[in-house]
mmCIF file of C-alpha atoms and ligand atoms in Angstrom:
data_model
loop_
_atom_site.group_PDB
_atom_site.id
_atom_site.type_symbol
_atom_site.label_atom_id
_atom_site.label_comp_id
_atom_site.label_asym_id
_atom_site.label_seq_id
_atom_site.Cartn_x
_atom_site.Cartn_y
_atom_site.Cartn_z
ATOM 1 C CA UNK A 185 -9.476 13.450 -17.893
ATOM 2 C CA UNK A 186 -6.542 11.172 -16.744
ATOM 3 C CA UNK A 187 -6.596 10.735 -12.910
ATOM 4 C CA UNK A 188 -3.603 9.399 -11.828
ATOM 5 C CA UNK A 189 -3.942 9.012 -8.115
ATOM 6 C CA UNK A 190 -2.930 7.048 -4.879
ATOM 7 C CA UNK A 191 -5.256 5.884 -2.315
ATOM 8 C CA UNK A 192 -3.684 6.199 1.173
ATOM 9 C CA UNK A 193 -4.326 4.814 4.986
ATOM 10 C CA UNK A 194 -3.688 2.368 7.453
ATOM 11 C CA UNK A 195 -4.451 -1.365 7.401
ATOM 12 C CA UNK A 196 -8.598 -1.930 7.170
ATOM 13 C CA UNK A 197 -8.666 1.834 6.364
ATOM 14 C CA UNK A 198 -10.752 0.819 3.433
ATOM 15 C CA UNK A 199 -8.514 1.504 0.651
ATOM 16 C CA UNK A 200 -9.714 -1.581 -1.399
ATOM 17 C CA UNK A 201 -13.366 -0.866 -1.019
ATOM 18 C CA UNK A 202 -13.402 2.467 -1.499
ATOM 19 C CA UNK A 203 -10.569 1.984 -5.014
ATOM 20 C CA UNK A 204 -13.175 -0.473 -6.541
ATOM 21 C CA UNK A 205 -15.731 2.141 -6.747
ATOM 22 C CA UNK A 206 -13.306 5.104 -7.956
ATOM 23 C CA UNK A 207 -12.087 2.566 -10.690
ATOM 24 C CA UNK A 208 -15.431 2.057 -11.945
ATOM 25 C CA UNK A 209 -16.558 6.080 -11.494
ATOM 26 C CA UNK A 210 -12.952 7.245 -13.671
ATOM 27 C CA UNK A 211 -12.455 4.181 -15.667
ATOM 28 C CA UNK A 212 -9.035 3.591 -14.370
ATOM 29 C CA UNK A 213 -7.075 0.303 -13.525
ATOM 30 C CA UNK A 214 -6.736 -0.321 -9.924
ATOM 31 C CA UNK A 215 -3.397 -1.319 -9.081
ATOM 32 C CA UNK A 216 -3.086 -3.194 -5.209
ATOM 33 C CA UNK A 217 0.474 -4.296 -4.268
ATOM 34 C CA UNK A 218 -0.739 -6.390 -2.003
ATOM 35 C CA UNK A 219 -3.403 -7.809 -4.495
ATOM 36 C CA UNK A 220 -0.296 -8.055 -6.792
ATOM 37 C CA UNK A 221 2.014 -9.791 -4.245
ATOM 38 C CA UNK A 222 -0.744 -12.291 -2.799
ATOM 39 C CA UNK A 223 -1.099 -13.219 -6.438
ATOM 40 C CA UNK A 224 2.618 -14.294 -6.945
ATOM 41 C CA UNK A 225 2.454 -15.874 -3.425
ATOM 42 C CA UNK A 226 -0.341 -17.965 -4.546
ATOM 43 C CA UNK A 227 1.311 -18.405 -7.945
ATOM 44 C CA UNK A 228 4.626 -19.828 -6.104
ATOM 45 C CA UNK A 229 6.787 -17.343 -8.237
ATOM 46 C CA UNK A 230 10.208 -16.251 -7.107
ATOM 47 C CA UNK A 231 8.803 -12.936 -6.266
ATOM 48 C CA UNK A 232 5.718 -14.282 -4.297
ATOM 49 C CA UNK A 233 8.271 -16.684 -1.949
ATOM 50 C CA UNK A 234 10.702 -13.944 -0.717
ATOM 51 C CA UNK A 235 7.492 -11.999 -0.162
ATOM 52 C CA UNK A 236 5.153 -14.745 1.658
ATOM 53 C CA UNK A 237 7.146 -14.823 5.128
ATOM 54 C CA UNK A 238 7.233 -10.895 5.149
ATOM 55 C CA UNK A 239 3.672 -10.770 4.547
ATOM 56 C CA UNK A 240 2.516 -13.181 6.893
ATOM 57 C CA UNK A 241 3.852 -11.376 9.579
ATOM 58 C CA UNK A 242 2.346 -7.770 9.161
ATOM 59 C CA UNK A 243 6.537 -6.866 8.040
ATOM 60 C CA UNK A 244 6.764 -4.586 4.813
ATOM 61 C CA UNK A 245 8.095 -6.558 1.605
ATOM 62 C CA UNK A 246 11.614 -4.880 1.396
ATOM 63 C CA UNK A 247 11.284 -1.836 -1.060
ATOM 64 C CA UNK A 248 13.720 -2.948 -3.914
ATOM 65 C CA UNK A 249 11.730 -6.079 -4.415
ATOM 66 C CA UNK A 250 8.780 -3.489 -5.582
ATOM 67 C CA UNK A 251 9.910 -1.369 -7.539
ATOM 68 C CA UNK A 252 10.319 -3.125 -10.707
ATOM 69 C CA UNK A 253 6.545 -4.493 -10.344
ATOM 70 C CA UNK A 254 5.268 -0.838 -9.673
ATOM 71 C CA UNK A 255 7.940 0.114 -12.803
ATOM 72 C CA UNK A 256 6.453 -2.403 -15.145
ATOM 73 C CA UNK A 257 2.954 -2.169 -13.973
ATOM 74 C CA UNK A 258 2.553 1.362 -14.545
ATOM 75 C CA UNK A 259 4.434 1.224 -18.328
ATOM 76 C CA UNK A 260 1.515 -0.701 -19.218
ATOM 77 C CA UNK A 261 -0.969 0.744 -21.892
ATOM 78 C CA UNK A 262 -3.995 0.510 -20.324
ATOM 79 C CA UNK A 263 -2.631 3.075 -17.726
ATOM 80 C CA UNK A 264 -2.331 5.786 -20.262
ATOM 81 C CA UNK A 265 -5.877 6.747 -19.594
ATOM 82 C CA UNK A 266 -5.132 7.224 -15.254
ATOM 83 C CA UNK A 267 -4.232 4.559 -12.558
ATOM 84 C CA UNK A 268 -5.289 4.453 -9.102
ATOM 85 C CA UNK A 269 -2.488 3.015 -6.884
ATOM 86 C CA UNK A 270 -3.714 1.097 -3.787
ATOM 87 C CA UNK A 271 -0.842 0.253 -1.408
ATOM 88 C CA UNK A 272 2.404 1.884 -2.719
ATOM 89 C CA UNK A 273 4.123 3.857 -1.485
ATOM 90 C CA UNK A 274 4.641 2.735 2.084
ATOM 91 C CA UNK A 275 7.808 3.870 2.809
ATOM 92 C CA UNK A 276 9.643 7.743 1.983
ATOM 93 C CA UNK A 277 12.105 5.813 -0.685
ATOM 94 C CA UNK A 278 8.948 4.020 -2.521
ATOM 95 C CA UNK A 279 7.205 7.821 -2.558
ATOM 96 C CA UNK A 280 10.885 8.819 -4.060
ATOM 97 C CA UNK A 281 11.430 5.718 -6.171
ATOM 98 C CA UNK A 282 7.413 6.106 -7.044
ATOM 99 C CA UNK A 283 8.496 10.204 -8.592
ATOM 100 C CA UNK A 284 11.498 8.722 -10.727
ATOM 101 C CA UNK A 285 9.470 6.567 -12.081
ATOM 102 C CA UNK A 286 6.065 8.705 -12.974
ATOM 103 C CA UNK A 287 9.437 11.468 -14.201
ATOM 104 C CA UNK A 288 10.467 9.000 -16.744
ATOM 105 C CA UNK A 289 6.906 8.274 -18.341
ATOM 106 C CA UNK A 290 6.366 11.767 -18.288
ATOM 107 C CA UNK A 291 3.219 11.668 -15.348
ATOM 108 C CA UNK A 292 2.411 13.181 -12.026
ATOM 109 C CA UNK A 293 0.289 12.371 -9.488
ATOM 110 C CA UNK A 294 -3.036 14.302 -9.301
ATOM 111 C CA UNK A 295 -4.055 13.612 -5.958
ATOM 112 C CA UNK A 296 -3.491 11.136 -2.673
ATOM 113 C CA UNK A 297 -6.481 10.541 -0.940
ATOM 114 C CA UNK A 298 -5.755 9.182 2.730
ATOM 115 C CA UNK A 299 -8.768 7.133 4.370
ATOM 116 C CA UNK A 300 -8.598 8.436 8.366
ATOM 117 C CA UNK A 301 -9.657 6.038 10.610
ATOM 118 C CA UNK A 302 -8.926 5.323 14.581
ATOM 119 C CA UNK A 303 -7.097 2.041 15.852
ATOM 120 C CA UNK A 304 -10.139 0.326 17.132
ATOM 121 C CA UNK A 305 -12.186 0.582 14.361
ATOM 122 C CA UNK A 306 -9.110 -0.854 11.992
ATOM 123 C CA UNK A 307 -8.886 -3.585 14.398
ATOM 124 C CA UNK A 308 -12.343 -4.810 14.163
ATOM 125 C CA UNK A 309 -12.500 -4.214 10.012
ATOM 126 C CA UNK A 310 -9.421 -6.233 10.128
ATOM 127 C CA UNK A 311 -10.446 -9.194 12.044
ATOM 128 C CA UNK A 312 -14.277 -9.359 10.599
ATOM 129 C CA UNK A 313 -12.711 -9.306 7.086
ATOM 130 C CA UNK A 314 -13.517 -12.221 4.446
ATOM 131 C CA UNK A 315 -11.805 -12.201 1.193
ATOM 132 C CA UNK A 316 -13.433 -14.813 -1.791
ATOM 133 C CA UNK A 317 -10.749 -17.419 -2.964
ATOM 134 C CA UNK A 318 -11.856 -17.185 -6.394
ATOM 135 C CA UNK A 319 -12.264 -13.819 -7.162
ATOM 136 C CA UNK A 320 -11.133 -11.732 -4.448
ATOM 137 C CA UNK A 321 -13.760 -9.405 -3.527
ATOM 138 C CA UNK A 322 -13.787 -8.829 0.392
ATOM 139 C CA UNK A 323 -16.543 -9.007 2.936
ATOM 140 C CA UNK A 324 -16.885 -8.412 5.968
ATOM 141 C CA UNK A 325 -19.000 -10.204 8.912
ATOM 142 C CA UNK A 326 -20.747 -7.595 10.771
ATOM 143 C CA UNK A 327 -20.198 -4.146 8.120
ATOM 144 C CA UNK A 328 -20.414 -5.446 4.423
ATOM 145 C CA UNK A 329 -21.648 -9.624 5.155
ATOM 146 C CA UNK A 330 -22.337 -12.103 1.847
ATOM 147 C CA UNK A 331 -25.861 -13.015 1.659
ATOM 148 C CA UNK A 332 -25.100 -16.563 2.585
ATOM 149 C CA UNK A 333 -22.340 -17.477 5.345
ATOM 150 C CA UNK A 334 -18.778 -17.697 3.966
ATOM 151 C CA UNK A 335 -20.067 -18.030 0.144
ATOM 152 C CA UNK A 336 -18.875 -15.267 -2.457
ATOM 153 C CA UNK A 337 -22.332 -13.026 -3.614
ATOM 154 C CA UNK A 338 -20.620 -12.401 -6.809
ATOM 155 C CA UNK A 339 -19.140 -15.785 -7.637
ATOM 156 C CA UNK A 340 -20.094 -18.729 -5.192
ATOM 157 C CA UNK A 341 -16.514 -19.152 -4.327
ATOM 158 C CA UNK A 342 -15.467 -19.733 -0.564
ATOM 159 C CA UNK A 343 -14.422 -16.870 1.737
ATOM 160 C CA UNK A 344 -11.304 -17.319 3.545
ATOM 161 C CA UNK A 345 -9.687 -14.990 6.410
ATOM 162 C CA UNK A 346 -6.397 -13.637 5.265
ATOM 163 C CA UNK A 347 -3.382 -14.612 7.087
ATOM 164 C CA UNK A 348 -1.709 -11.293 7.679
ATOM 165 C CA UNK A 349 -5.669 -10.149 9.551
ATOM 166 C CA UNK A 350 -4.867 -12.499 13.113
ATOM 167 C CA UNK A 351 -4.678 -10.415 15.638
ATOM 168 C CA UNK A 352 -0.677 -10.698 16.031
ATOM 169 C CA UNK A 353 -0.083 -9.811 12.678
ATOM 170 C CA UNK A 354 -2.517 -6.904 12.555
ATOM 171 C CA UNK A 355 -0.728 -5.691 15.684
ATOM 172 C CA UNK A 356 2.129 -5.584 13.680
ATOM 173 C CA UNK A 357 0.945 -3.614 10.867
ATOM 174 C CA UNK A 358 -0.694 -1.158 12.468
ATOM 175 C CA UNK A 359 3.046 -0.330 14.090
ATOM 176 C CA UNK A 360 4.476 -0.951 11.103
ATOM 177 C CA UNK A 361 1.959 1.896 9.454
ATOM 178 C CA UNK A 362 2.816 4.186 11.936
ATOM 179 C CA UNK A 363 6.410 4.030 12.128
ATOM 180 C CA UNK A 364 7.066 3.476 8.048
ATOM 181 C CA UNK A 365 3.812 4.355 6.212
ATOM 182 C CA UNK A 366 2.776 7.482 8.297
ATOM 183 C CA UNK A 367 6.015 9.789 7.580
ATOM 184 C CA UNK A 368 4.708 9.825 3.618
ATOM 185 C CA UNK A 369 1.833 11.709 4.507
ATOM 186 C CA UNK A 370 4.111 14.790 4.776
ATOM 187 C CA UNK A 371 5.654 14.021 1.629
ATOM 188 C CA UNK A 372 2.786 14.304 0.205
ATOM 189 C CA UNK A 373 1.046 17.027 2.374
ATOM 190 C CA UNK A 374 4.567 19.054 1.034
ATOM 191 C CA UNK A 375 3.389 18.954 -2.707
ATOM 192 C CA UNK A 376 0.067 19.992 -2.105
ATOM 193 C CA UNK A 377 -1.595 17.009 -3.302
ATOM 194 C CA UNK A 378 -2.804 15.120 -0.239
ATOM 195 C CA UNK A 379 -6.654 15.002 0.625
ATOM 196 C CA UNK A 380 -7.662 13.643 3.914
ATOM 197 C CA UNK A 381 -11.374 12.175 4.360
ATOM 198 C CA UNK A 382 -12.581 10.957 7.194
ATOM 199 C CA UNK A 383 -12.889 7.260 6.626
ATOM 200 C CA UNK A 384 -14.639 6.359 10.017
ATOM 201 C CA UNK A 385 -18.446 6.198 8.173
ATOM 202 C CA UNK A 386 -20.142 4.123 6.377
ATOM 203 C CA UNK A 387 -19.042 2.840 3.349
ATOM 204 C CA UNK A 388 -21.537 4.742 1.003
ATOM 205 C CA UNK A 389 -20.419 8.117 2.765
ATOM 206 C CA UNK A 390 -17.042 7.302 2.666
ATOM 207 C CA UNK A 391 -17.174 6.715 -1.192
ATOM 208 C CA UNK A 392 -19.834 10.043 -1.993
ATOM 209 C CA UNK A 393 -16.312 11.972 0.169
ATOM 210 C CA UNK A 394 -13.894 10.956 -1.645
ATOM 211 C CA UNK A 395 -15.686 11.151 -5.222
ATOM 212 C CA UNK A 396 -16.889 14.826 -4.681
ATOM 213 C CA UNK A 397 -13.164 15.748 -3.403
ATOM 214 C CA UNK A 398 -11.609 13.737 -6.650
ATOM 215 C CA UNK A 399 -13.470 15.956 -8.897
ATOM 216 C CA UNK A 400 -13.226 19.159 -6.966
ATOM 217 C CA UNK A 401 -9.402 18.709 -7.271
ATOM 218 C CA UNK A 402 -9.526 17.942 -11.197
HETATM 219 P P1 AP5 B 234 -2.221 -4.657 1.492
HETATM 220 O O1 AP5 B 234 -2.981 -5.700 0.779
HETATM 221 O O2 AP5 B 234 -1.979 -3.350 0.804
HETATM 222 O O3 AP5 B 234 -2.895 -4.450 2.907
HETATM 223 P P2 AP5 B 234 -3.126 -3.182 3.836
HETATM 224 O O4 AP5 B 234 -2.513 -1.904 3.460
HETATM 225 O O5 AP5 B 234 -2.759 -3.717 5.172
HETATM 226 O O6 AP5 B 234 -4.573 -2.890 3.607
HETATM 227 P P3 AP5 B 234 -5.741 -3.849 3.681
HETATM 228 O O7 AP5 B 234 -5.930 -4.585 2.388
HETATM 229 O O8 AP5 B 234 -5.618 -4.738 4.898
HETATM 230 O O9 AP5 B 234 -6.925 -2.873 4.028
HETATM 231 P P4 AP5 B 234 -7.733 -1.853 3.128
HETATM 232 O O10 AP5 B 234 -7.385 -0.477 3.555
HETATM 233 O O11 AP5 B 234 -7.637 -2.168 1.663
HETATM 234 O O12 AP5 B 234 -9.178 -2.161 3.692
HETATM 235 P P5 AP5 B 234 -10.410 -2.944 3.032
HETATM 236 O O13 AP5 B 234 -11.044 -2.111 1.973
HETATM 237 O O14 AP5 B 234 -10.065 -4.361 2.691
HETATM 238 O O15 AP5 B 234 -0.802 -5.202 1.924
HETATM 239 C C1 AP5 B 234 -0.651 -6.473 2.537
HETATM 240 C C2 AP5 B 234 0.817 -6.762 2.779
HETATM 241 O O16 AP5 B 234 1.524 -6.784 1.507
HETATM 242 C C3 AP5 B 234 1.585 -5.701 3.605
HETATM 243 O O17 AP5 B 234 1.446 -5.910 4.984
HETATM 244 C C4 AP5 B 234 3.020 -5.937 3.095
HETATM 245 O O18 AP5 B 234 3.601 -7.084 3.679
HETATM 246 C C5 AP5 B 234 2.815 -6.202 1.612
HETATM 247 N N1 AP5 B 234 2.896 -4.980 0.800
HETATM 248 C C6 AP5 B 234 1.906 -4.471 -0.004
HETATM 249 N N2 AP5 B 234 2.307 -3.325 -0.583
HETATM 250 C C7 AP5 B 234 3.573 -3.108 -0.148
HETATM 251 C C8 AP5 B 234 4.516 -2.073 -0.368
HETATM 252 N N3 AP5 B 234 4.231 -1.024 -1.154
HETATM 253 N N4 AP5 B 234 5.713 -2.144 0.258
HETATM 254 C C9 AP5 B 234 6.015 -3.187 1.059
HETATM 255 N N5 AP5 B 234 5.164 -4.203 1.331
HETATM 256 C C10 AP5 B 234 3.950 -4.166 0.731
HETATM 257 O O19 AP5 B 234 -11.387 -2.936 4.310
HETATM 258 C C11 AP5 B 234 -11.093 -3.704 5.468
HETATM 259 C C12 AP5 B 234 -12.396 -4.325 6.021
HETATM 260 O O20 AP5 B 234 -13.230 -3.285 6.504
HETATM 261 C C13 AP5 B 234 -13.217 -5.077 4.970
HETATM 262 O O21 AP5 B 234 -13.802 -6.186 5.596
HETATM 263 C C14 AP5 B 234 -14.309 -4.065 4.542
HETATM 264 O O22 AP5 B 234 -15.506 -4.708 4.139
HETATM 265 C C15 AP5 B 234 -14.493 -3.248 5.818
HETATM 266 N N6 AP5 B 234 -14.781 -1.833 5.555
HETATM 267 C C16 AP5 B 234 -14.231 -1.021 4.612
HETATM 268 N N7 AP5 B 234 -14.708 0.233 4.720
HETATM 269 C C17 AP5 B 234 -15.569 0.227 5.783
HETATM 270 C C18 AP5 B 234 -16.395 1.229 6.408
HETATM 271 N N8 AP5 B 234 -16.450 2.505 5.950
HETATM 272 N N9 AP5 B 234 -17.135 0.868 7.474
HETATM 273 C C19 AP5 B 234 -17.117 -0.430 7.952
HETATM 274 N N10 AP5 B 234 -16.369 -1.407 7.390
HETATM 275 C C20 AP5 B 234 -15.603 -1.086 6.325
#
């Protein structure tokens, strides 16, 4: 069974903790914009520096500089078998742009899982989070903490805070979310495909949710 699906919310909803584990369970490639982006901003590629300022200020990357990487990305083979998209689309012209291009290969979307969760809960994910240098995987202080202080579990590398999780910046998104990110939801809701689940738990419940409703909808 292909699952082609997105995995929707606000800011420190959870969407990258709760796509690792629905990766693993239907063996499809995760695919995180923002993952994708930090990469090229790390990278110094053209993309990553007209990205970089946006980013660092809780501001949406404009939409035309993402669709070719979401076109490209999701062409690749190892997407024939499903994809779960993490972070796209954010706007009503990516969820539009995001249909012309699933038309073309011949796909649909399955199923958009939104993560609920209240402001100050997003807040303090947000500013507790720790993401490894090396190999990405996130932390956080208080909810999901490394065994030893700042030091990745899984590879020993260092654990930085992201830029774009100070508070000014997170102020930022979470407007930005709400004024830009929110209005998709009825897109969605329109087709039929959107699931809410209430993201406000702890991480094992949110993931047991969100699994059961995947497979209920297959
Ligand atoms: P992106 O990387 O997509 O960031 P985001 O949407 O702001 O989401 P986050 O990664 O901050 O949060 P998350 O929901 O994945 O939460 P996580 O699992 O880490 O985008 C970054 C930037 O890139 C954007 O601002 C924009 O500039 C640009 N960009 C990306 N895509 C774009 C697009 N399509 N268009 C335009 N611009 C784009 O969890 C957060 C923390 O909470 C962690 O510490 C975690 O351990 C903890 N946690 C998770 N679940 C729980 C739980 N149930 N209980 C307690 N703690 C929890």
């Amino acid at each position: 069974m292909a699952m082609q699906i997105v995995i929707f919310g606000p800011p420190g909803a959870g969407k990258g903790t709760q796509a690792k584990f629905l990766s693993e369970e239907f063996n499809v490639p995760h695919i995180s914009t923002g993952d994708i982006l930090r990469e090229n901003v790390k990278k110094g590629t053209p993309l990553g520096m007209k990205a970089k300022s946006y980013m660092d200020r809780g501001e949406l990357v404009p939409d035309a500089l993402l669709y070719d990487l979401v076109k490209a990305r999701l062409a690749e083979p190892d997407t024939k078998k499903g994809f779960l998209l993490d972070g796209y689309p954010r706007t009503i012209p990516q969820a539009r742009a995001l249909d012309e291009i699933l038309d073309d290969l011949n796909r649909k979307l399955d199923a958009v899982v939104n993560i609920e969760v209240g402001t100050t809960a997003l807040v303090r994910r947000l500013s507790g989070r720790r993401i490894c240098r090396a190999c990405g995987a996130s932390y956080h202080v208080a909810f999901n903490p490394p065994r030893a202080q700042d030091v990745c579990d899984a590879c020993g590398g260092e654990l930085y805070q992201r830029a774009d999780d100070r508070e000014e910046a997170i102020k930022n998104r979470l407007a930005v979310y709400k004024k830009q990110t929110q209005p998709v939801l009825d897109y969605y809701k329109k087709k039929g495909i959107l699931i809410d689940v209430d993201g406000d738990r702890e991480i094992e419940e949110v993931r047991a949710d969100v699994i059961h409703a995947l497979k209920e909808q297959a």
